[in-house]
Tab-separated table of C-alpha atoms in Angstrom:
chain	number	residue	atom	x	y	z
A	14	MET	CA	78.969	121.149	90.427
A	15	ALA	CA	75.714	119.471	91.514
A	16	ARG	CA	73.689	117.586	88.958
A	17	LYS	CA	70.760	119.492	87.424
A	18	ASN	CA	68.011	116.869	87.169
A	19	TYR	CA	66.423	115.183	90.183
A	20	SER	CA	63.486	112.823	90.305
A	21	GLU	CA	60.382	113.827	92.213
A	22	GLU	CA	61.037	110.973	94.632
A	23	PHE	CA	64.514	112.329	95.363
A	24	ARG	CA	63.086	115.792	96.005
A	25	ARG	CA	60.412	114.483	98.366
A	26	GLN	CA	62.960	112.399	100.256
A	27	ALA	CA	65.195	115.451	100.640
A	28	VAL	CA	62.291	117.415	102.063
A	29	ASP	CA	61.415	114.527	104.391
A	30	LEU	CA	65.002	114.427	105.697
A	31	TYR	CA	64.892	118.114	106.570
A	32	GLU	CA	61.514	117.858	108.262
A	33	SER	CA	62.108	114.604	110.163
A	34	ILE	CA	65.694	114.925	111.447
A	35	PRO	CA	65.731	116.777	114.789
A	36	GLY	CA	67.488	120.105	114.514
A	37	ALA	CA	68.376	119.638	110.843
A	38	THR	CA	69.381	122.742	108.880
A	39	VAL	CA	68.977	123.529	105.216
A	40	ARG	CA	72.712	123.966	104.881
A	41	GLY	CA	73.515	120.623	106.527
A	42	ILE	CA	70.983	118.626	104.486
A	43	ALA	CA	72.033	120.377	101.249
A	44	GLU	CA	75.702	119.528	101.874
A	45	ASP	CA	74.836	115.912	102.667
A	46	LEU	CA	72.866	115.568	99.426
A	47	GLY	CA	75.318	117.557	97.286
A	48	ILE	CA	72.810	120.222	96.262
A	49	VAL	CA	72.731	123.982	96.655
A	50	ARG	CA	70.734	125.442	99.501
A	51	GLY	CA	68.483	127.486	97.240
A	52	THR	CA	67.358	124.322	95.486
A	53	LEU	CA	66.425	122.632	98.756
A	54	ARG	CA	64.507	125.721	99.889
A	55	HIS	CA	62.504	125.629	96.662
A	56	TRP	CA	61.680	121.956	97.184
A	57	LEU	CA	60.491	122.737	100.704
A	58	GLU	CA	58.145	125.353	99.302
A	59	VAL	CA	56.721	122.875	96.789
A	60	TYR	CA	56.674	119.580	98.732
A	61	GLY	CA	56.966	120.591	102.378
A	62	THR	CA	54.259	120.052	105.000
A	63	GLY	CA	55.057	123.215	106.894
A	64	LYS	CA	56.162	121.181	109.931
A	65	LYS	CA	59.665	120.687	111.324
A	66	THR	CA	61.150	118.408	114.003
A	67	ALA	CA	62.932	120.583	116.546
A	68	ALA	CA	66.169	119.607	118.276
A	69	ASP	CA	64.224	118.289	121.283
A	70	GLY	CA	62.098	116.057	119.037
A	71	THR	CA	58.925	118.134	119.180
A	72	LEU	CA	57.007	119.002	116.021
A	73	THR	CA	56.931	122.720	115.241
A	74	SER	CA	56.139	124.972	112.311
A	75	SER	CA	58.881	125.162	109.713
A	76	PRO	CA	60.660	128.542	109.759
A	77	LEU	CA	60.950	128.323	105.970
A	78	GLN	CA	57.249	127.810	105.369
A	79	SER	CA	55.318	130.572	107.013
A	80	LYS	CA	51.923	129.939	105.657
A	81	THR	CA	50.355	127.888	102.973
A	82	SER	CA	50.622	129.541	99.578
A	83	PRO	CA	47.402	130.819	97.961
A	84	ALA	CA	47.649	128.331	95.122
A	85	ARG	CA	47.563	125.326	97.466
A	86	SER	CA	45.021	126.679	99.946
A	87	SER	CA	41.414	125.962	99.550
A	88	ALA	CA	39.229	128.829	98.486
A	89	PRO	CA	37.841	130.714	101.503
A	90	ALA	CA	34.137	130.217	102.118
A	91	GLY	CA	32.058	132.879	100.475
A	92	GLU	CA	34.957	134.078	98.279
A	93	THR	CA	33.690	136.524	95.701
A	94	PRO	CA	34.916	136.442	92.050
A	95	GLU	CA	36.897	139.630	92.656
A	96	GLN	CA	38.626	138.085	95.662
A	97	LYS	CA	39.427	134.946	93.694
A	98	ILE	CA	40.970	136.996	90.874
A	99	ALA	CA	43.076	138.935	93.360
A	100	ARG	CA	44.240	135.717	95.032
A	101	LEU	CA	45.219	134.124	91.700
A	102	GLU	CA	46.990	137.280	90.535
A	103	ALA	CA	49.043	137.234	93.733
A	104	ARG	CA	49.978	133.619	93.033
A	105	VAL	CA	50.967	134.506	89.465
A	106	ASN	CA	53.211	137.274	90.764
A	107	GLU	CA	54.749	134.824	93.228
A	108	LEU	CA	55.461	132.317	90.447
A	109	GLU	CA	56.943	135.023	88.228
A	110	VAL	CA	59.347	136.000	91.014
A	111	GLU	CA	60.303	132.346	91.498
A	112	THR	CA	60.781	131.883	87.743
A	113	THR	CA	63.012	134.948	87.557
A	114	LYS	CA	65.002	133.643	90.494
A	115	LEU	CA	65.491	130.214	88.907
A	116	THR	CA	66.386	131.761	85.542
A	117	THR	CA	69.011	133.915	87.227
A	118	GLU	CA	70.406	130.895	89.060
A	119	ARG	CA	70.649	128.948	85.821
A	120	GLU	CA	72.463	131.807	84.093
A	121	ILE	CA	74.898	132.117	86.995
A	122	LEU	CA	75.624	128.389	87.038
A	123	GLN	CA	76.098	128.320	83.270
A	124	ARG	CA	78.679	131.071	83.575
A	125	ALA	CA	80.331	129.254	86.470
A	126	ALA	CA	80.725	125.974	84.543
A	127	LYS	CA	83.852	127.053	82.655
A	128	TYR	CA	85.574	128.081	85.886
A	129	PHE	CA	85.371	124.618	87.379
A	130	GLY	CA	87.561	123.003	84.732
A	131	ARG	CA	90.611	124.799	86.127
A	132	GLY	CA	93.168	123.387	88.523
A	133	ASP	CA	92.159	124.865	91.874
A	134	ALA	CA	88.379	124.558	92.306
A	135	LEU	CA	88.195	126.866	95.347
A	136	VAL	CA	90.262	129.627	93.722
A	137	SER	CA	88.147	129.254	90.576
A	138	ARG	CA	84.973	129.867	92.616
A	139	PHE	CA	86.449	132.972	94.207
A	140	GLN	CA	87.548	134.240	90.808
A	141	PHE	CA	84.093	133.556	89.362
A	142	VAL	CA	82.433	135.650	92.069
A	143	ALA	CA	84.934	138.466	91.509
A	144	ASP	CA	84.411	138.432	87.736
A	145	ASN	CA	80.600	138.543	88.042
A	146	SER	CA	80.163	140.739	91.107
A	147	THR	CA	79.159	143.751	88.997
A	148	THR	CA	76.373	141.779	87.303
A	149	PHE	CA	74.940	139.763	90.193
A	150	GLU	CA	74.714	140.215	93.932
A	151	VAL	CA	77.790	138.854	95.742
A	152	LYS	CA	75.629	137.202	98.378
A	153	ARG	CA	73.712	135.271	95.709
A	154	LEU	CA	76.854	134.305	93.812
A	155	CYS	CA	78.546	132.968	96.952
A	156	GLU	CA	75.440	131.015	97.863
A	157	LEU	CA	75.172	129.351	94.466
A	158	VAL	CA	78.850	128.326	94.239
A	159	GLU	CA	78.789	127.347	97.935
A	160	ILE	CA	81.472	129.545	99.419
A	161	GLU	CA	81.329	131.815	102.454
A	162	ARG	CA	81.208	135.541	101.780
A	163	SER	CA	83.787	136.125	104.507
A	164	SER	CA	86.174	133.731	102.753
A	165	TYR	CA	85.593	135.472	99.436
A	166	TYR	CA	86.308	138.916	100.894
A	167	ALA	CA	89.439	137.576	102.620
A	168	TRP	CA	90.597	136.186	99.260
A	169	LEU	CA	89.854	139.531	97.617
A	170	LYS	CA	91.802	141.400	100.283
A	171	ALA	CA	94.842	139.199	99.674
A	172	ALA	CA	94.930	140.002	95.928
A	173	PRO	CA	97.888	142.453	96.157
A	174	ALA	CA	99.985	139.875	98.019
A	175	ARG	CA	99.153	137.249	95.399
A	176	GLY	CA	100.131	139.676	92.661
A	177	ALA	CA	103.484	140.332	94.310
A	178	LYS	CA	104.061	136.599	94.701
A	179	ALA	CA	103.202	135.990	91.046
A	180	ALA	CA	105.667	138.680	89.968
A	181	ALA	CA	108.377	137.168	92.174
A	182	ASP	CA	107.694	133.714	90.741
A	183	ALA	CA	107.925	135.105	87.203
A	184	ALA	CA	111.315	136.635	87.976
A	185	LEU	CA	112.475	133.375	89.535
A	186	ALA	CA	111.278	131.451	86.482
A	187	GLU	CA	113.518	133.586	84.260
A	188	ARG	CA	116.540	132.834	86.455
A	189	ILE	CA	115.684	129.126	86.382
A	190	ARG	CA	115.409	129.166	82.580
A	191	ALA	CA	118.838	130.771	82.305
A	192	ILE	CA	120.421	128.041	84.443
A	193	HIS	CA	118.452	125.284	82.703
A	194	ALA	CA	119.535	126.578	79.282
A	195	VAL	CA	123.181	125.980	80.206
A	196	ASP	CA	122.496	122.385	81.265
A	197	ASN	CA	118.986	121.080	80.603
A	198	THR	CA	119.626	117.885	82.562
A	199	GLN	CA	119.384	119.772	85.859
A	200	GLY	CA	116.336	119.243	88.047
A	201	ALA	CA	115.008	121.262	90.986
A	202	PRO	CA	117.631	120.195	93.579
A	203	ARG	CA	120.676	121.156	91.503
A	204	ILE	CA	119.041	124.332	90.168
A	205	THR	CA	118.182	125.382	93.735
A	206	VAL	CA	121.819	125.021	94.792
A	207	GLU	CA	122.967	126.941	91.717
A	208	LEU	CA	120.510	129.786	92.434
A	209	ASN	CA	121.720	130.100	96.010
A	210	ALA	CA	125.337	129.857	94.888
A	211	GLN	CA	124.754	132.791	92.525
A	212	LEU	CA	123.254	134.687	95.424
A	213	GLY	CA	126.368	134.046	97.485
A	214	ASP	CA	128.612	135.211	94.656
A	215	SER	CA	126.692	138.479	94.324
A	216	GLY	CA	127.146	139.376	97.972
A	217	PRO	CA	124.752	139.809	100.952
A	218	GLY	CA	121.293	141.329	100.766
A	219	GLY	CA	119.485	138.749	98.654
A	220	GLU	CA	116.978	136.119	99.664
A	221	ARG	CA	117.783	132.434	99.470
A	222	VAL	CA	115.272	130.280	97.614
A	223	ASN	CA	113.713	127.061	98.918
A	224	HIS	CA	113.884	123.895	96.792
A	225	LYS	CA	110.128	123.371	97.150
A	226	ARG	CA	109.463	126.760	95.624
A	227	VAL	CA	111.868	126.057	92.775
A	228	ALA	CA	110.142	122.721	92.128
A	229	ARG	CA	106.722	124.414	92.129
A	230	VAL	CA	107.772	127.156	89.700
A	231	MET	CA	109.454	124.623	87.413
A	232	ARG	CA	106.329	122.483	87.427
A	233	VAL	CA	104.069	125.443	86.598
A	234	GLU	CA	106.403	126.701	83.865
A	235	GLY	CA	106.969	123.232	82.383
A	236	ILE	CA	110.715	123.253	83.092
A	237	ARG	CA	112.159	119.869	83.986
A	238	GLY	CA	115.457	118.040	84.037
A	239	TYR	CA	115.930	115.420	81.384
A	240	VAL	CA	114.764	111.898	82.288
A	241	LYS	CA	115.926	109.089	80.043
A	242	LYS	CA	113.299	106.523	79.123
A	243	ARG	CA	115.613	103.732	77.968
A	244	ARG	CA	118.049	101.523	79.812
A	245	ALA	CA	120.950	99.480	78.468
A	246	ARG	CA	123.206	96.976	80.208
A	247	THR	CA	126.176	95.185	78.660
A	248	THR	CA	128.504	92.850	80.539
A	249	ILE	CA	130.301	89.914	78.950
A	250	PRO	CA	131.177	87.413	81.700
A	251	GLU	CA	134.145	85.093	81.396
A	252	PRO	CA	133.341	81.795	83.187
A	253	SER	CA	136.941	80.630	83.025
A	254	GLY	CA	138.424	83.888	84.286
A	255	GLN	CA	139.832	84.652	87.712
A	256	LYS	CA	137.320	85.322	90.516
A	257	TYR	CA	137.727	87.622	93.502
A	258	PRO	CA	135.676	88.027	96.699
A	259	ASP	CA	133.276	90.934	97.146
A	260	LEU	CA	135.085	93.343	99.484
A	261	VAL	CA	132.517	96.127	99.018
A	262	ASN	CA	129.180	94.394	99.736
A	263	ARG	CA	127.234	97.269	98.151
A	264	ASP	CA	128.805	99.805	100.511
A	265	PHE	CA	129.909	102.449	98.032
A	266	THR	CA	131.441	104.773	100.612
A	267	ALA	CA	134.953	105.508	101.845
A	268	GLU	CA	136.384	107.452	104.754
A	269	ARG	CA	138.930	109.280	102.616
A	270	PRO	CA	140.005	109.572	98.966
A	271	ASN	CA	141.989	106.816	97.267
A	272	GLU	CA	140.616	103.989	99.430
A	273	ARG	CA	137.889	102.353	97.362
A	274	TYR	CA	137.146	102.511	93.642
A	275	VAL	CA	134.509	101.076	91.314
A	276	GLY	CA	134.680	100.696	87.565
A	277	ASP	CA	132.757	99.425	84.574
A	278	ILE	CA	132.549	99.479	80.776
A	279	THR	CA	129.638	100.956	78.854
A	280	TYR	CA	129.039	101.199	75.136
A	281	LEU	CA	128.564	104.485	73.244
A	282	PRO	CA	126.409	103.825	70.142
A	283	ILE	CA	127.312	105.499	66.817
A	284	ALA	CA	124.861	106.155	63.970
A	285	ASP	CA	126.676	103.819	61.537
A	286	GLY	CA	125.950	100.836	63.801
A	287	THR	CA	129.355	100.672	65.472
A	288	ASN	CA	130.163	101.443	69.098
A	289	LEU	CA	132.812	103.176	71.109
A	290	TYR	CA	133.448	101.903	74.637
A	291	LEU	CA	134.076	103.883	77.819
A	292	ALA	CA	135.907	102.379	80.818
A	293	THR	CA	135.757	104.238	84.129
A	294	VAL	CA	137.445	104.329	87.544
A	295	ILE	CA	135.356	106.194	90.174
A	296	ASP	CA	136.397	107.061	93.732
A	297	CYS	CA	133.680	106.040	96.206
A	298	TYR	CA	134.662	108.837	98.594
A	299	SER	CA	133.791	111.766	96.344
A	300	ARG	CA	132.306	110.100	93.222
A	301	ARG	CA	135.206	111.680	91.328
A	302	LEU	CA	136.071	110.098	87.997
A	303	VAL	CA	139.804	109.690	88.513
A	304	GLY	CA	140.471	107.685	85.365
A	305	TRP	CA	138.797	106.819	82.094
A	306	ALA	CA	139.562	105.579	78.607
A	307	ILE	CA	137.601	105.496	75.320
A	308	ALA	CA	138.288	103.052	72.491
A	309	ASP	CA	136.556	101.253	69.630
A	310	HIS	CA	137.149	97.849	71.275
A	311	MET	CA	136.548	96.020	74.559
A	312	ARG	CA	139.945	94.405	74.922
A	313	THR	CA	141.843	94.397	78.195
A	314	GLU	CA	143.920	97.387	77.103
A	315	LEU	CA	140.808	99.557	77.490
A	316	VAL	CA	140.385	98.951	81.226
A	317	GLU	CA	144.151	98.972	81.716
A	318	ASP	CA	144.360	102.465	80.197
A	319	ALA	CA	141.593	103.684	82.504
A	320	LEU	CA	143.375	102.274	85.552
A	321	LYS	CA	146.708	103.765	84.500
A	322	ALA	CA	145.013	107.146	84.112
A	323	ALA	CA	143.643	106.823	87.667
A	324	ALA	CA	147.129	106.002	88.962
A	325	ALA	CA	148.490	109.101	87.233
A	326	THR	CA	145.733	111.262	88.770
A	327	ARG	CA	146.251	109.986	92.302
A	328	GLY	CA	150.018	109.513	92.106
A	329	SER	CA	149.629	106.067	93.664
A	330	LEU	CA	146.821	103.530	94.107
A	331	LYS	CA	148.705	101.383	96.595
A	332	GLY	CA	146.470	99.888	99.279
A	333	ALA	CA	143.193	100.775	97.544
A	334	VAL	CA	140.393	98.384	96.531
A	335	PHE	CA	139.053	98.263	92.971
A	336	HIS	CA	135.547	96.784	92.573
A	337	SER	CA	134.022	95.639	89.270
A	338	ASP	CA	131.633	93.121	87.738
A	339	HIS	CA	132.653	89.788	86.218
A	340	GLY	CA	133.359	91.171	82.748
A	341	SER	CA	135.982	89.164	80.871
A	342	VAL	CA	138.500	92.037	80.830
A	343	TYR	CA	138.353	92.426	84.615
A	344	CYS	CA	138.858	88.661	85.048
A	345	SER	CA	141.865	88.558	82.727
A	346	LYS	CA	145.364	87.680	83.922
A	347	ALA	CA	146.801	90.817	82.323
A	348	TYR	CA	144.487	93.052	84.332
A	349	ALA	CA	145.220	91.156	87.535
A	350	LYS	CA	148.931	91.631	86.896
A	351	LEU	CA	148.476	95.399	86.469
A	352	CYS	CA	146.456	95.601	89.711
A	353	ARG	CA	149.209	93.837	91.623
A	354	LYS	CA	151.803	96.135	90.100
A	355	LEU	CA	149.837	99.195	91.220
A	356	GLY	CA	149.191	97.775	94.681
A	357	LEU	CA	145.417	97.414	94.112
A	358	THR	CA	143.235	94.704	95.626
A	359	GLN	CA	140.537	93.449	93.263
A	360	SER	CA	136.924	92.938	94.344
A	361	MET	CA	133.929	91.589	92.372
A	362	GLY	CA	130.207	91.391	92.989
A	363	ALA	CA	127.951	88.434	92.268
A	364	VAL	CA	127.543	87.232	88.678
A	365	GLY	CA	124.592	88.894	86.945
A	366	SER	CA	123.840	91.369	89.768
A	367	SER	CA	124.012	94.982	88.622
A	368	ALA	CA	123.206	96.138	92.181
A	369	ASP	CA	126.599	94.862	93.344
A	370	ASN	CA	128.214	97.524	91.145
A	371	ALA	CA	125.384	100.065	91.329
A	372	LEU	CA	127.594	103.145	91.607
A	373	ALA	CA	129.348	102.443	88.299
A	374	GLU	CA	126.075	101.400	86.648
A	375	SER	CA	124.444	104.632	87.792
A	376	PHE	CA	127.316	106.684	86.390
A	377	ASN	CA	126.972	104.965	83.007
A	378	ALA	CA	123.244	105.674	82.932
A	379	THR	CA	123.785	109.307	83.886
A	380	ILE	CA	126.274	110.107	81.144
A	381	LYS	CA	124.049	108.600	78.432
A	382	ARG	CA	120.937	110.266	79.797
A	383	GLU	CA	122.504	113.714	80.013
A	384	VAL	CA	124.562	113.653	76.808
A	385	LEU	CA	122.383	111.627	74.437
A	386	GLN	CA	119.043	112.640	75.953
A	387	ASP	CA	116.352	111.658	73.395
A	388	ALA	CA	118.827	110.722	70.664
A	389	ALA	CA	119.419	107.019	70.099
A	390	CYS	CA	123.096	107.437	69.213
A	391	TRP	CA	125.849	109.869	68.351
A	392	PRO	CA	126.043	110.946	64.687
A	393	ASP	CA	129.710	110.012	64.322
A	394	GLU	CA	132.738	108.923	66.314
A	395	LEU	CA	134.365	112.364	66.477
A	396	THR	CA	131.225	114.003	67.864
A	397	CYS	CA	130.894	111.213	70.413
A	398	ARG	CA	134.467	111.598	71.645
A	399	ARG	CA	134.135	115.376	71.921
A	400	GLN	CA	130.807	115.384	73.742
A	401	VAL	CA	131.730	112.597	76.127
A	402	PHE	CA	135.083	114.201	76.928
A	403	THR	CA	133.399	117.553	77.614
A	404	TRP	CA	130.854	115.945	79.921
A	405	LEU	CA	133.441	113.867	81.805
A	406	VAL	CA	135.613	116.901	82.523
A	407	ARG	CA	132.602	118.981	83.534
A	408	TYR	CA	131.364	116.130	85.732
A	409	ASN	CA	134.462	116.432	87.924
A	410	THR	CA	134.831	120.205	87.972
A	411	ARG	CA	131.396	121.777	87.461
A	412	ARG	CA	128.489	119.342	87.714
A	413	ARG	CA	126.881	119.471	91.158
A	414	HIS	CA	126.499	116.038	92.725
A	415	SER	CA	123.894	115.253	95.398
A	416	TRP	CA	126.341	112.892	97.147
A	417	CYS	CA	128.753	115.793	97.573
A	418	GLY	CA	126.159	118.125	99.069
A	419	TYR	CA	125.674	119.578	95.602
A	420	LEU	CA	129.335	120.445	95.164
A	421	SER	CA	131.304	119.072	92.240
A	422	PRO	CA	133.457	116.019	93.113
A	423	SER	CA	136.675	118.009	92.767
A	424	ASN	CA	135.400	120.844	94.985
A	425	TYR	CA	134.124	118.312	97.508
A	426	GLU	CA	137.571	116.731	97.816
A	427	ALA	CA	139.247	120.127	98.064
A	428	ARG	CA	136.945	121.323	100.860
A	429	ARG	CA	137.107	118.087	102.813
A	430	ALA	CA	140.900	117.937	102.533
A	431	THR	CA	141.218	120.594	105.233
A	432	THR	CA	138.978	118.680	107.661
A	433	LEU	CA	140.300	115.154	107.215
A	434	PRO	CA	142.640	113.983	110.006
A	435	THR	CA	146.242	113.493	109.040
A	436	ALA	CA	147.307	109.855	108.821
A	437	ALA	CA	149.755	108.781	111.531
C-alpha cells in the first residue's frame, strides 16, 4: 500500500514530472512514485499549470486539465453579484463531489488494508475486489488497488478450477496425514513414493502425484518430517592400537552386495544416566544393515557380535572390506583376529574425521532422530531395546531409502539380484 501523507513539495514535484517529461502518462508517473493514479490526477487538478510536454517535446494543453476551475480563475469583468454567487455555488458543488470521491477512496483503502497482510498480495487484491464489488464499482476498486480489470475478471472466471484444485489438495492432505501418522519421520520425498506405491497397489486408473505438489500441500497443512536439532559424536581412539590404510577414501558405494561394509558404535542414552551401545555393520551397496549388536558396554565383544551377525546374514564375508573409525575396539588385536578369520580386510579413515566414515555416522544420526525425536533419552533399558530393535528391522524391510530409489534396502537387493551379472 502507498503511504497516505505527502508533503506539498512532493506533490508539486510529482506534477512537474508529469508535465515536463515528454509523453509521460499518469499511470507511468504514478507507478514510478508508488502512488495511485487517482491521487496524481487530484494533484494535477490542484497544482497543475494546464500544460503538458508532448512526445515530440512541444508544449500542449494537458488532457487532464480542460479549463481553469472557477475558484482559481479571476472574476470576469463586469460580473454581477448573481453571477458571482452562481460561480461560487458551482465551485462548492465541485468540491463536494471531490470530497465524496476522496471519502469513498479512503473507505475502500481502509477495507483493503486487512487483505494485504495475507500471503499472496495479488490474490488478496483480487479477493478484495470480489468481496466489495456489490458495494463499490469494480472499475474504481481495481483502480485503487492497482490491478487490471481484465486480470480480475480472468481470476474470477478461474474460480471453479481453483475450487476443484482446493478440494483435490484437501483429499491429498488426508492421505498424507494417514501415511505420516504411521511414521512421522517421513518427509515429502518418501511420502510421495508411498502415495504412488499405494496407487500402484490399487490398480490402474488413478493419477500419480508429483513430489512438488506433495511438498506444497505438506507445507500449507503444517505436516513435516521430523528434523533433529541435536548432534552427538562419540569415538574413543586408541593411540597404541593397530592402524590400517583407508581403502574406501569416502567412496561409500559398491558394485554388488557383500563387497564393502562400514561400521560404527553409537550410544543410546537412558533416563537413569546410563547408556546402551549399538554397533552396526552396513553394506555400502544397498545400505542394508546386515549385522548389529546392542550391549551395556563398549568392549570388543560388542563389535565382534555385530560382525558375527553380519557373517551369519551373508553366509560368508570372505573378500569383503570393512571400514571403521579409529575407535579402540576396532584397533584391538581380538577384532583384527576375527576379521582375518572371516576373510575381511580392515580399512580405517583419518583420526578425528567423521567424514571418512560418513555413511555409518549418518545412520547413527538417523536412528536417534527418528526414534528419539524430541526426547533426550529413552525412559528405561527395556523400552530402548524394543524401540531400537523395531526400527532396525523396519529399516531393512519397510523404510524407504533415497539411495535405493526409495525402496527398502532388502527390496533393493532383491530387485537388483536379477539384473546383476553372474560372477565368472
